[in-house]
Short mmCIF file of C-alpha atoms in Angstrom, two decimals:
data_model
loop_
_atom_site.label_atom_id
_atom_site.label_comp_id
_atom_site.label_asym_id
_atom_site.label_seq_id
_atom_site.Cartn_x
_atom_site.Cartn_y
_atom_site.Cartn_z
CA GLU K 1 -30.36 9.60 -174.60
CA VAL K 2 -32.89 10.53 -177.26
CA GLN K 3 -31.12 12.46 -179.98
CA LEU K 4 -31.51 13.69 -183.54
CA VAL K 5 -28.53 14.85 -185.57
CA GLU K 6 -28.90 16.52 -188.96
CA SER K 7 -26.22 16.68 -191.64
CA GLY K 8 -25.80 17.41 -195.31
CA GLY K 9 -26.33 21.13 -195.40
CA GLY K 10 -24.14 23.44 -197.43
CA VAL K 11 -23.99 26.02 -200.17
CA VAL K 12 -25.63 25.19 -203.51
CA GLN K 13 -26.45 27.19 -206.61
CA PRO K 14 -30.05 27.89 -207.63
CA GLY K 15 -31.41 24.92 -209.52
CA GLY K 16 -29.09 22.55 -207.73
CA SER K 17 -29.76 19.62 -205.42
CA LEU K 18 -28.88 18.64 -201.88
CA ARG K 19 -29.71 15.68 -199.65
CA LEU K 20 -30.16 16.19 -195.95
CA SER K 21 -29.89 13.39 -193.41
CA CYS K 22 -31.12 13.04 -189.86
CA THR K 23 -29.79 10.25 -187.68
CA ALA K 24 -31.85 9.19 -184.69
CA SER K 25 -30.82 7.43 -181.50
CA GLY K 26 -32.32 6.53 -178.15
CA PHE K 27 -35.80 5.56 -179.29
CA SER K 28 -37.60 3.07 -181.51
CA PHE K 29 -37.26 5.05 -184.73
CA ASP K 30 -39.75 3.11 -186.84
CA ASP K 31 -42.55 3.70 -184.35
CA TYR K 32 -42.71 7.42 -185.06
CA GLY K 33 -43.52 9.83 -187.81
CA MET K 34 -40.79 12.36 -188.48
CA HIS K 35 -40.99 15.98 -189.60
CA TRP K 36 -38.74 18.41 -191.41
CA VAL K 37 -39.17 22.03 -190.37
CA ARG K 38 -37.15 24.96 -191.67
CA GLN K 39 -36.37 28.49 -190.58
CA ALA K 40 -35.14 31.12 -193.01
CA PRO K 41 -32.65 33.63 -191.57
CA GLY K 42 -34.49 36.00 -189.25
CA LYS K 43 -37.86 34.40 -190.03
CA GLY K 44 -40.30 32.06 -188.34
CA LEU K 45 -40.70 28.32 -188.40
CA GLU K 46 -42.10 26.71 -191.55
CA TRP K 47 -43.23 23.11 -191.67
CA VAL K 48 -41.77 21.31 -194.70
CA SER K 49 -42.62 17.62 -194.67
CA LEU K 50 -43.79 14.61 -192.69
CA ILE K 51 -43.20 10.90 -193.19
CA SER K 52 -45.02 8.17 -191.32
CA GLY K 53 -43.19 5.58 -189.23
CA ASP K 54 -43.29 2.92 -191.92
CA GLY K 55 -42.55 5.41 -194.69
CA GLY K 56 -45.85 4.69 -196.40
CA GLY K 57 -47.27 8.16 -195.92
CA THR K 58 -45.55 11.35 -197.01
CA TYR K 59 -46.81 14.91 -196.84
CA TYR K 60 -45.41 18.20 -198.07
CA ALA K 61 -45.90 21.92 -197.78
CA ASP K 62 -47.10 23.52 -201.00
CA SER K 63 -43.86 25.51 -201.19
CA VAL K 64 -41.76 22.36 -201.69
CA LYS K 65 -44.18 19.88 -203.23
CA GLY K 66 -42.79 18.38 -206.43
CA ARG K 67 -39.24 19.49 -205.61
CA PHE K 68 -38.49 17.83 -202.26
CA THR K 69 -38.79 14.15 -201.38
CA VAL K 70 -38.79 12.80 -197.85
CA SER K 71 -37.73 9.23 -197.14
CA ARG K 72 -36.42 7.07 -194.33
CA ASP K 73 -34.35 3.97 -193.77
CA ASN K 74 -35.54 2.40 -190.55
CA SER K 75 -32.69 -0.13 -190.61
CA LYS K 76 -30.31 2.80 -190.30
CA ASN K 77 -32.47 4.94 -187.99
CA SER K 78 -32.20 7.64 -190.61
CA LEU K 79 -34.45 10.25 -192.17
CA TYR K 80 -33.68 12.01 -195.44
CA LEU K 81 -34.80 15.05 -197.41
CA GLN K 82 -33.86 15.11 -201.07
CA MET K 83 -34.08 18.70 -202.26
CA ASN K 84 -34.08 19.37 -206.01
CA SER K 85 -34.57 22.52 -208.10
CA LEU K 86 -33.46 24.59 -205.15
CA ARG K 87 -34.40 28.26 -205.03
CA THR K 88 -32.91 31.17 -203.11
CA GLU K 89 -36.02 31.16 -200.91
CA ASP K 90 -35.12 27.63 -199.74
CA THR K 91 -32.19 29.10 -197.82
CA ALA K 92 -32.83 28.13 -194.22
CA LEU K 93 -31.82 26.14 -191.19
CA TYR K 94 -33.45 22.74 -191.60
CA PHE K 95 -34.53 20.84 -188.49
CA CYS K 96 -35.71 17.27 -188.21
CA ALA K 97 -38.18 16.55 -185.42
CA LYS K 98 -39.84 13.52 -183.92
CA VAL K 99 -43.64 13.74 -183.65
CA LEU K 100 -44.50 17.23 -182.44
CA ALA K 101 -45.71 16.17 -179.01
CA SER K 102 -42.34 14.58 -178.26
CA GLY K 103 -40.44 17.83 -178.18
CA ILE K 104 -37.44 16.12 -179.76
CA TRP K 105 -35.69 18.25 -182.37
CA GLY K 106 -32.23 18.22 -183.88
CA GLN K 107 -30.00 21.26 -183.86
CA GLY K 108 -30.46 21.89 -187.56
CA THR K 109 -28.34 21.97 -190.69
CA LEU K 110 -27.92 25.13 -192.74
CA VAL K 111 -28.78 25.20 -196.43
CA THR K 112 -27.72 28.23 -198.43
CA VAL K 113 -28.92 28.60 -202.00
CA SER K 114 -26.90 31.28 -203.71
CA SER K 115 -25.10 31.96 -206.94
CA GLN B 1 -48.55 34.87 -194.41
CA SER B 2 -49.47 32.03 -192.11
CA VAL B 3 -52.99 30.67 -191.83
CA VAL B 4 -52.47 30.84 -188.07
CA THR B 5 -51.98 34.33 -186.71
CA GLN B 6 -49.92 35.50 -183.73
CA PRO B 7 -49.05 39.04 -182.66
CA PRO B 8 -45.50 39.82 -183.78
CA SER B 9 -44.47 41.11 -180.38
CA ALA B 10 -45.38 41.10 -176.71
CA SER B 11 -43.73 42.51 -173.61
CA GLY B 12 -43.89 42.53 -169.85
CA THR B 13 -41.91 43.34 -166.76
CA PRO B 14 -40.42 40.74 -164.40
CA GLY B 15 -43.10 39.11 -162.28
CA GLN B 16 -45.92 40.06 -164.61
CA ARG B 17 -48.30 37.72 -166.39
CA VAL B 18 -48.36 37.90 -170.17
CA THR B 19 -50.46 36.09 -172.73
CA ILE B 20 -49.76 35.34 -176.36
CA SER B 21 -52.65 34.62 -178.68
CA CYS B 22 -52.89 32.29 -181.65
CA SER B 23 -55.83 32.63 -184.01
CA GLY B 24 -56.73 30.04 -186.61
CA SER B 25 -59.75 28.45 -188.21
CA SER B 26 -62.06 25.46 -187.94
CA SER B 27 -59.70 23.32 -190.02
CA ASN B 28 -56.69 23.76 -187.75
CA ILE B 29 -57.03 25.06 -184.18
CA GLY B 30 -60.77 24.49 -184.18
CA SER B 31 -60.41 20.75 -184.75
CA ASN B 32 -56.90 19.79 -183.69
CA ASN B 33 -54.54 20.03 -180.76
CA VAL B 34 -52.36 23.10 -180.36
CA TYR B 35 -48.67 23.05 -179.58
CA TRP B 36 -46.53 25.88 -178.22
CA PHE B 37 -42.78 26.17 -178.72
CA GLN B 38 -40.19 28.51 -177.23
CA GLN B 39 -37.11 29.36 -179.27
CA LEU B 40 -34.09 31.10 -177.83
CA PRO B 41 -31.65 32.71 -180.28
CA GLY B 42 -29.51 30.19 -182.09
CA THR B 43 -31.23 27.16 -180.64
CA ALA B 44 -33.79 24.57 -181.69
CA PRO B 45 -37.40 25.12 -180.64
CA LYS B 46 -38.38 23.74 -177.24
CA LEU B 47 -41.82 22.23 -176.67
CA LEU B 48 -43.70 24.09 -173.94
CA ILE B 49 -47.26 22.86 -174.39
CA HIS B 50 -48.85 19.97 -176.28
CA SER B 51 -52.45 18.83 -176.59
CA ASN B 52 -53.65 22.41 -175.98
CA ASN B 53 -52.74 22.59 -172.31
CA GLN B 54 -50.36 19.81 -171.35
CA ARG B 55 -46.86 20.59 -170.14
CA PRO B 56 -44.05 18.14 -170.82
CA SER B 57 -42.03 17.18 -167.80
CA GLY B 58 -39.48 19.82 -166.94
CA VAL B 59 -41.52 22.76 -168.19
CA PRO B 60 -42.31 25.10 -165.27
CA ASP B 61 -45.95 25.51 -164.29
CA ARG B 62 -45.53 29.23 -164.98
CA PHE B 63 -46.37 28.27 -168.55
CA SER B 64 -49.95 27.33 -169.35
CA GLY B 65 -51.98 26.83 -172.49
CA SER B 66 -55.64 27.11 -173.30
CA LYS B 67 -57.91 26.81 -176.31
CA SER B 68 -61.37 28.07 -177.12
CA GLY B 69 -62.95 27.53 -180.50
CA THR B 70 -60.52 28.57 -183.19
CA SER B 71 -58.14 30.43 -180.89
CA ALA B 72 -55.50 29.43 -178.39
CA SER B 73 -53.39 31.25 -175.84
CA LEU B 74 -50.12 30.78 -174.03
CA ALA B 75 -49.86 32.39 -170.63
CA ILE B 76 -46.61 33.02 -168.80
CA SER B 77 -46.88 34.04 -165.18
CA GLY B 78 -44.11 35.33 -162.93
CA LEU B 79 -42.24 36.57 -165.97
CA ARG B 80 -38.45 36.16 -165.85
CA SER B 81 -35.69 37.65 -167.96
CA GLU B 82 -34.86 34.20 -169.32
CA ASP B 83 -38.35 34.00 -170.83
CA GLU B 84 -37.30 36.53 -173.45
CA ALA B 85 -37.56 34.47 -176.63
CA ASP B 86 -39.66 33.77 -179.70
CA TYR B 87 -42.85 31.77 -179.18
CA TYR B 88 -44.68 29.77 -181.84
CA CYS B 89 -48.00 27.99 -181.89
CA ALA B 90 -48.68 25.09 -184.25
CA ALA B 91 -51.50 22.77 -185.21
CA TRP B 92 -52.39 20.20 -187.80
CA ASP B 93 -54.61 21.49 -190.58
CA ASP B 94 -57.30 19.16 -191.92
CA SER B 95 -57.78 21.22 -195.07
CA LEU B 96 -54.17 20.64 -196.06
CA SER B 97 -54.20 16.82 -195.89
CA GLY B 98 -51.69 15.90 -193.27
CA ARG B 99 -49.91 19.19 -192.99
CA VAL B 100 -48.86 21.25 -190.02
CA VAL B 101 -49.20 25.01 -189.76
CA PHE B 102 -47.08 27.25 -187.55
CA GLY B 103 -48.03 30.70 -186.41
CA GLY B 104 -45.75 33.50 -187.50
CA GLY B 105 -44.17 33.73 -184.06
CA THR B 106 -44.25 36.25 -181.24
CA LYS B 107 -41.13 37.96 -179.93
CA LEU B 108 -41.46 38.34 -176.16
CA THR B 109 -39.43 41.11 -174.59
CA VAL B 110 -38.90 41.27 -170.83
CA LEU B 111 -38.53 44.96 -170.00
#
């Protein structure tokens, strides 16, 4: 079964850091680019970042560029999002997703930035 | 504010046909494929349409997508109560070097 499972969410103070993980199973992980997409409470979907299958290409939304870093470890079938200098507006449910046309998304991990 | 615009709400009665629009520009919808997602409360988005008008297996043919120029539409025919959800369009944007843009979402209410 193709599956994505996120972890690492939690409560963090403004200015703090958090590292999210996404573990993949059921497909050849290194063949696919992977996205992070977030959804603030009661709001719409916002694309955050993309990393290519080999990790050589990374892309970011303007809202997180310079603060977030996406990476992957293909030997572990894992995707990561290192989030630094967190702001209250980063509070959201964070989803990882296989290439958009696949329709494969995780269930999300909640990040709350609050003092 | 998203660079891709959707109406915030839409509604219809059971059995009706409803359409949801998605308006963009030449750098996103005008030059790239459009995706449509359905999101029920508390769940991850579900892919309804990819490549403008292609349904993944398992998606009922009541759902259809189309694109013309810099706009796209999702049509739902034979509306059912379980179709009440949020709907999002998305596309790559060439002006944003490798980035994806989502529409703001449309809340569909089945009356």
